[in-house]
Amino acid sequence: MPVKQIAMTEAVYYILLSLQAPNHGYGIIQNTMELTGGRLEMGAGTLYGAINTLLDKGWICLYSEDKQSRKKKQYIITEEGSLALQQEIERLEELLENGKRMMQQRNVNAGEMTDQGKELGMNGKKGAADEKIQVTL
Amino acid sequence: MKKFRLHFDKDKEERWLNEMSQKGWAMVEYFAGLYVFVPCKPGEYTYRVDMPEDFRSRPSWKKNRENNREYISLVEETGAEYVCGWGWWIFFRKETAKGGFELYTDIESQVALYQRIRRLFLMLGVIECCIAFQHIANTILFFATRDDLNSLSGADMFLMVCLVSVCFLVAGVIGAFFMMCWKLTRKIRDLQK
């Protein structure tokens, strides 16, 4: 079943990544911190809301529940969740490739323009290069 | 120390609680506008006011409590502590020395929180309107059945003053609820920009 393609929030993306293996709430926060080198410290409210949305969507499910200590509910990603994650990774790859290619092109163009500017003996080299970029883009 | 305050804006309430903590007063209990404070080191805690559950999504109170308990233990694992709860509201605090304390770290979840609160206020506002309607009908009935308002008995006079002042009170509460709904809508719009 094709999943409708909407950009995931960072929180959802990292929750799905963290649930490749069974994990509990706080484990997801820690795992995300580790993966992002401390950049993304997910708030408990954000995580809790996202977990409930993902449970409703069927992208994750309850893996185990420790009846003694209520807090140790473990979750794991489902088939459907894996599919959605795969699609998102492909979408992100496309974003990244396009971005890199366009930026590279821009740098090449800017280089060419600077050379031309030199030949023509122009003073505003940088200005001319910027103009060219606007035209080509 | 006890203080009575009616806060409709949870952000302002949060700011106020944090200011009180800065002044060396830590909130420990809340009930219907009554805040109880105990002395603490100035700035010892950071407070957060939260409404994690939508009032309509979990119809059963038992389920709601259980979900809340799960959520509370998650928040506690992040180094914060549960202070108290009232209705749909939960108060958390974290020792400032343990680092920053934010419950909602992305715009989507902040918007969702404001939307939950707005739904609650909207429902309360509508209920208040029903009560107000009933009350206004009573007040009109009162004036309609007394033909000579100049010669009212003491008891009637008292009843009239009560009816009219409740009218104003209810109107004020309705105004506050709908004002909050509008304010929340603005906050949501600002976040989404």
Short mmCIF file of C-alpha atoms in Angstrom, two decimals:
data_model
loop_
_atom_site.label_atom_id
_atom_site.label_comp_id
_atom_site.label_asym_id
_atom_site.label_seq_id
_atom_site.Cartn_x
_atom_site.Cartn_y
_atom_site.Cartn_z
CA MET A 1 0.00 0.00 0.00
CA PRO A 2 1.58 3.31 -1.00
CA VAL A 3 1.88 5.73 1.88
CA LYS A 4 1.02 9.33 1.13
CA GLN A 5 4.23 11.29 0.81
CA ILE A 6 4.43 14.16 3.28
CA ALA A 7 7.69 15.51 4.66
CA MET A 8 8.25 14.05 8.14
CA THR A 9 9.09 16.21 11.08
CA GLU A 10 12.55 15.71 12.53
CA ALA A 11 10.98 14.20 15.63
CA VAL A 12 9.00 11.59 13.66
CA TYR A 13 12.05 10.75 11.53
CA TYR A 14 14.30 10.15 14.51
CA ILE A 15 11.64 8.23 16.42
CA LEU A 16 11.27 5.83 13.49
CA LEU A 17 15.07 5.50 13.26
CA SER A 18 15.27 4.81 16.98
CA LEU A 19 12.59 2.13 16.80
CA GLN A 20 14.42 -0.17 14.39
CA ALA A 21 14.96 -2.14 17.60
CA PRO A 22 12.50 -2.12 20.55
CA ASN A 23 12.94 1.01 22.61
CA HIS A 24 11.08 3.00 25.27
CA GLY A 25 10.31 6.70 25.45
CA TYR A 26 13.39 7.98 27.19
CA GLY A 27 15.56 5.61 25.13
CA ILE A 28 14.30 7.39 21.99
CA ILE A 29 15.29 10.78 23.40
CA GLN A 30 18.76 9.48 24.29
CA ASN A 31 19.24 7.75 20.95
CA THR A 32 18.24 10.91 19.06
CA MET A 33 20.69 12.96 21.13
CA GLU A 34 23.45 10.49 20.28
CA LEU A 35 22.63 10.37 16.56
CA THR A 36 22.57 14.16 16.24
CA GLY A 37 25.58 14.77 18.45
CA GLY A 38 23.47 16.55 21.04
CA ARG A 39 21.83 18.94 18.57
CA LEU A 40 18.29 17.58 18.89
CA GLU A 41 17.07 17.14 22.43
CA MET A 42 13.46 16.15 21.96
CA GLY A 43 11.07 17.44 24.61
CA ALA A 44 8.91 14.87 26.39
CA GLY A 45 5.71 16.54 25.14
CA THR A 46 6.89 16.50 21.55
CA LEU A 47 7.91 12.85 21.81
CA TYR A 48 4.72 11.75 23.54
CA GLY A 49 2.52 13.48 20.98
CA ALA A 50 4.48 12.00 18.08
CA ILE A 51 4.37 8.48 19.57
CA ASN A 52 0.57 8.68 19.86
CA THR A 53 0.23 9.94 16.29
CA LEU A 54 2.48 7.15 15.02
CA LEU A 55 0.54 4.52 17.00
CA ASP A 56 -2.70 5.81 15.46
CA LYS A 57 -1.16 5.70 11.99
CA GLY A 58 0.08 2.16 12.59
CA TRP A 59 3.69 3.10 11.83
CA ILE A 60 4.84 1.85 15.22
CA CYS A 61 3.30 -0.58 17.70
CA LEU A 62 3.61 -1.62 21.30
CA TYR A 63 6.36 -4.21 21.68
CA SER A 64 6.22 -5.02 25.37
CA GLU A 65 4.76 -3.59 28.52
CA ASP A 66 6.20 -4.04 31.96
CA LYS A 67 3.16 -4.16 34.23
CA GLN A 68 5.19 -3.51 37.37
CA SER A 69 6.70 -0.24 36.24
CA ARG A 70 4.25 1.45 33.96
CA LYS A 71 6.88 3.60 32.36
CA LYS A 72 8.70 0.82 30.56
CA LYS A 73 6.47 0.55 27.55
CA GLN A 74 8.54 -0.48 24.58
CA TYR A 75 7.67 0.31 21.00
CA ILE A 76 8.88 -0.99 17.65
CA ILE A 77 8.50 0.09 14.03
CA THR A 78 5.92 -1.74 11.84
CA GLU A 79 6.11 -2.81 8.18
CA GLU A 80 4.17 0.26 7.18
CA GLY A 81 6.43 2.46 9.24
CA SER A 82 9.52 1.00 7.60
CA LEU A 83 8.04 1.67 4.18
CA ALA A 84 7.28 5.28 5.08
CA LEU A 85 10.78 5.71 6.47
CA GLN A 86 12.30 4.26 3.30
CA GLN A 87 10.28 6.67 1.17
CA GLU A 88 11.31 9.57 3.34
CA ILE A 89 14.99 8.64 3.03
CA GLU A 90 14.61 8.54 -0.75
CA ARG A 91 12.93 11.95 -0.69
CA LEU A 92 15.69 13.37 1.48
CA GLU A 93 18.34 11.89 -0.85
CA GLU A 94 16.72 13.67 -3.77
CA LEU A 95 16.73 16.95 -1.82
CA LEU A 96 20.38 16.53 -0.94
CA GLU A 97 21.47 15.58 -4.46
CA ASN A 98 19.61 18.47 -6.06
CA GLY A 99 21.02 20.86 -3.51
CA LYS A 100 24.59 19.71 -3.97
CA ARG A 101 24.36 19.70 -7.77
CA MET A 102 22.87 23.18 -7.97
CA MET A 103 25.39 24.62 -5.55
CA GLN A 104 28.24 23.03 -7.51
CA GLN A 105 26.91 24.48 -10.76
CA ARG A 106 26.69 27.85 -9.12
CA ASN A 107 30.30 27.68 -8.03
CA VAL A 108 31.45 26.64 -11.51
CA ASN A 109 29.48 29.49 -13.11
CA ALA A 110 30.86 31.96 -10.63
CA GLY A 111 34.39 30.77 -11.46
CA GLU A 112 33.83 31.15 -15.22
CA MET A 113 32.42 34.58 -14.78
CA THR A 114 35.37 35.72 -12.72
CA ASP A 115 37.70 34.59 -15.53
CA GLN A 116 35.67 36.48 -18.12
CA GLY A 117 35.68 39.50 -15.91
CA LYS A 118 39.46 39.37 -15.77
CA GLU A 119 39.71 39.16 -19.55
CA LEU A 120 37.45 42.14 -20.03
CA GLY A 121 39.30 44.03 -17.36
CA MET A 122 36.16 44.60 -15.37
CA ASN A 123 36.38 46.00 -11.90
CA GLY A 124 33.23 44.62 -10.33
CA LYS A 125 34.17 40.97 -10.73
CA LYS A 126 32.01 39.71 -7.92
CA GLY A 127 29.07 41.79 -9.03
CA ALA A 128 29.32 40.44 -12.56
CA ALA A 129 29.48 36.89 -11.25
CA ASP A 130 26.38 37.40 -9.17
CA GLU A 131 24.53 38.77 -12.18
CA LYS A 132 25.42 35.70 -14.19
CA ILE A 133 24.12 33.45 -11.44
CA GLN A 134 20.79 35.20 -11.46
CA VAL A 135 20.53 34.78 -15.20
CA THR A 136 21.46 31.10 -15.23
CA LEU A 137 19.30 30.19 -12.28
CA MET B 1 2.24 31.30 51.28
CA LYS B 2 -1.01 31.18 49.35
CA LYS B 3 -1.97 33.30 46.39
CA PHE B 4 -5.17 33.49 44.44
CA ARG B 5 -4.86 34.20 40.73
CA LEU B 6 -7.00 33.44 37.74
CA HIS B 7 -4.74 32.68 34.81
CA PHE B 8 -6.24 32.03 31.43
CA ASP B 9 -2.97 32.28 29.53
CA LYS B 10 -0.70 29.35 30.33
CA ASP B 11 2.38 31.17 29.01
CA LYS B 12 1.78 34.08 31.36
CA GLU B 13 1.10 31.67 34.20
CA GLU B 14 4.38 29.90 33.47
CA ARG B 15 6.25 33.21 33.43
CA TRP B 16 4.66 34.18 36.73
CA LEU B 17 5.57 30.86 38.38
CA ASN B 18 9.15 31.24 37.17
CA GLU B 19 9.29 34.81 38.49
CA MET B 20 8.04 33.55 41.85
CA SER B 21 10.78 30.91 41.80
CA GLN B 22 13.31 33.66 41.06
CA LYS B 23 12.04 35.45 44.17
CA GLY B 24 12.51 32.29 46.26
CA TRP B 25 8.98 30.89 46.19
CA ALA B 26 8.35 27.44 44.74
CA MET B 27 4.81 26.49 43.78
CA VAL B 28 3.83 23.10 45.22
CA GLU B 29 0.07 22.93 44.94
CA TYR B 30 -2.74 24.30 42.82
CA PHE B 31 -6.49 24.15 43.04
CA ALA B 32 -9.01 26.30 41.16
CA GLY B 33 -6.92 29.46 41.10
CA LEU B 34 -5.31 28.95 44.50
CA TYR B 35 -1.51 28.55 44.36
CA VAL B 36 0.45 27.31 47.36
CA PHE B 37 4.11 28.36 47.59
CA VAL B 38 6.92 27.23 49.84
CA PRO B 39 10.31 28.92 50.20
CA CYS B 40 13.12 27.76 47.88
CA LYS B 41 16.52 29.02 46.80
CA PRO B 42 15.99 31.92 44.35
CA GLY B 43 15.75 30.51 40.83
CA GLU B 44 15.96 26.92 42.01
CA TYR B 45 13.29 25.63 39.61
CA THR B 46 12.02 26.10 36.09
CA TYR B 47 8.26 25.57 35.85
CA ARG B 48 6.24 24.34 32.90
CA VAL B 49 2.47 24.24 32.59
CA ASP B 50 1.23 21.47 30.34
CA MET B 51 -1.95 20.00 28.90
CA PRO B 52 -0.82 16.74 27.32
CA GLU B 53 -4.18 15.12 26.65
CA ASP B 54 -6.94 16.34 24.42
CA PHE B 55 -10.14 16.47 26.46
CA ARG B 56 -12.12 14.61 23.82
CA SER B 57 -9.60 12.05 22.61
CA ARG B 58 -9.72 9.84 25.70
CA PRO B 59 -13.28 9.70 26.92
CA SER B 60 -12.64 7.48 29.90
CA TRP B 61 -11.14 9.15 32.95
CA LYS B 62 -9.35 6.00 33.95
CA LYS B 63 -7.65 5.75 30.57
CA ASN B 64 -6.83 9.44 30.76
CA ARG B 65 -5.20 9.05 34.16
CA GLU B 66 -3.21 6.07 32.98
CA ASN B 67 -1.98 7.89 29.90
CA ASN B 68 -1.07 10.84 32.03
CA ARG B 69 0.86 8.60 34.38
CA GLU B 70 2.83 7.19 31.47
CA TYR B 71 3.55 10.70 30.27
CA ILE B 72 4.51 11.93 33.73
CA SER B 73 7.03 9.14 34.17
CA LEU B 74 8.52 10.00 30.78
CA VAL B 75 8.91 13.64 31.83
CA GLU B 76 10.41 12.51 35.13
CA GLU B 77 12.98 10.41 33.30
CA THR B 78 14.24 13.57 31.65
CA GLY B 79 15.16 14.90 35.09
CA ALA B 80 12.05 16.97 35.81
CA GLU B 81 9.45 16.37 38.52
CA TYR B 82 5.69 16.34 38.66
CA VAL B 83 4.37 19.09 40.92
CA CYS B 84 0.61 18.68 40.71
CA GLY B 85 -2.28 18.30 38.34
CA TRP B 86 -5.64 19.96 38.08
CA GLY B 87 -8.29 18.98 35.54
CA TRP B 88 -6.51 18.70 32.23
CA TRP B 89 -3.54 20.70 33.46
CA ILE B 90 -0.25 19.35 34.73
CA PHE B 91 2.48 21.38 36.42
CA PHE B 92 6.09 20.26 36.08
CA ARG B 93 9.30 21.70 37.36
CA LYS B 94 12.98 20.98 36.91
CA GLU B 95 15.92 22.08 38.99
CA THR B 96 17.60 24.87 37.06
CA ALA B 97 20.99 23.34 37.91
CA LYS B 98 20.03 20.25 35.87
CA GLY B 99 19.82 22.26 32.66
CA GLY B 100 17.16 23.65 30.34
CA PHE B 101 13.60 22.43 30.52
CA GLU B 102 11.36 22.41 27.46
CA LEU B 103 8.52 19.99 26.88
CA TYR B 104 7.74 20.99 23.31
CA THR B 105 10.78 21.35 21.10
CA ASP B 106 9.30 21.70 17.63
CA ILE B 107 6.75 24.02 16.10
CA GLU B 108 4.35 21.24 15.14
CA SER B 109 3.95 20.06 18.73
CA GLN B 110 3.72 23.63 20.05
CA VAL B 111 0.91 24.32 17.60
CA ALA B 112 -0.80 21.07 18.61
CA LEU B 113 -0.62 22.10 22.29
CA TYR B 114 -2.19 25.50 21.59
CA GLN B 115 -4.87 23.81 19.50
CA ARG B 116 -5.69 21.44 22.37
CA ILE B 117 -5.98 24.35 24.78
CA ARG B 118 -8.10 26.31 22.31
CA ARG B 119 -10.51 23.40 21.92
CA LEU B 120 -10.84 23.20 25.71
CA PHE B 121 -11.57 26.93 26.06
CA LEU B 122 -14.01 26.82 23.17
CA MET B 123 -15.93 24.00 24.84
CA LEU B 124 -15.92 25.75 28.22
CA GLY B 125 -17.02 28.97 26.52
CA VAL B 126 -19.96 27.25 24.87
CA ILE B 127 -21.00 25.60 28.17
CA GLU B 128 -20.75 28.98 29.89
CA CYS B 129 -22.96 30.48 27.19
CA CYS B 130 -25.64 27.87 27.92
CA ILE B 131 -25.45 28.68 31.64
CA ALA B 132 -25.59 32.39 30.86
CA PHE B 133 -28.67 31.94 28.70
CA GLN B 134 -30.45 30.13 31.51
CA HIS B 135 -29.37 32.78 33.98
CA ILE B 136 -30.46 35.73 31.85
CA ALA B 137 -33.85 34.05 31.44
CA ASN B 138 -34.09 33.78 35.25
CA THR B 139 -33.15 37.42 35.72
CA ILE B 140 -35.72 38.61 33.19
CA LEU B 141 -38.32 36.44 34.86
CA PHE B 142 -37.45 38.00 38.20
CA PHE B 143 -38.00 41.55 36.92
CA ALA B 144 -41.11 40.56 35.00
CA THR B 145 -42.86 39.06 38.03
CA ARG B 146 -42.26 42.10 40.29
CA ASP B 147 -44.53 44.88 39.09
CA ASP B 148 -43.33 47.52 41.52
CA LEU B 149 -39.54 47.51 41.71
CA ASN B 150 -39.51 50.47 44.12
CA SER B 151 -41.07 48.54 46.97
CA LEU B 152 -38.99 45.37 46.99
CA SER B 153 -38.54 43.40 50.18
CA GLY B 154 -35.04 42.94 51.61
CA ALA B 155 -34.85 39.34 50.44
CA ASP B 156 -35.96 40.29 46.93
CA MET B 157 -33.42 43.08 46.84
CA PHE B 158 -30.67 40.64 47.82
CA LEU B 159 -31.79 38.17 45.17
CA MET B 160 -31.80 40.90 42.54
CA VAL B 161 -28.26 42.02 43.40
CA CYS B 162 -27.12 38.38 43.27
CA LEU B 163 -28.74 37.76 39.89
CA VAL B 164 -27.31 40.88 38.32
CA SER B 165 -23.79 40.36 39.68
CA VAL B 166 -23.75 36.73 38.52
CA CYS B 167 -24.76 38.04 35.09
CA PHE B 168 -21.64 40.23 35.03
CA LEU B 169 -19.45 37.43 36.37
CA VAL B 170 -20.61 34.95 33.75
CA ALA B 171 -20.22 37.55 31.01
CA GLY B 172 -16.68 38.19 32.24
CA VAL B 173 -15.77 34.49 32.23
CA ILE B 174 -17.25 34.00 28.75
CA GLY B 175 -15.33 37.05 27.57
CA ALA B 176 -12.11 35.66 29.05
CA PHE B 177 -12.60 32.24 27.42
CA PHE B 178 -13.29 33.62 23.98
CA MET B 179 -10.55 36.22 24.31
CA MET B 180 -8.16 33.33 25.07
CA CYS B 181 -9.39 31.42 22.00
CA TRP B 182 -8.62 34.45 19.87
CA LYS B 183 -5.22 34.93 21.51
CA LEU B 184 -4.36 31.26 20.96
CA THR B 185 -5.37 31.56 17.32
CA ARG B 186 -2.92 34.44 16.98
CA LYS B 187 -0.17 32.46 18.70
CA ILE B 188 -0.77 29.50 16.38
CA ARG B 189 -0.65 31.80 13.36
CA ASP B 190 2.62 33.34 14.54
CA LEU B 191 4.16 29.90 15.04
CA GLN B 192 3.08 28.73 11.61
CA LYS B 193 4.67 31.73 9.86
#
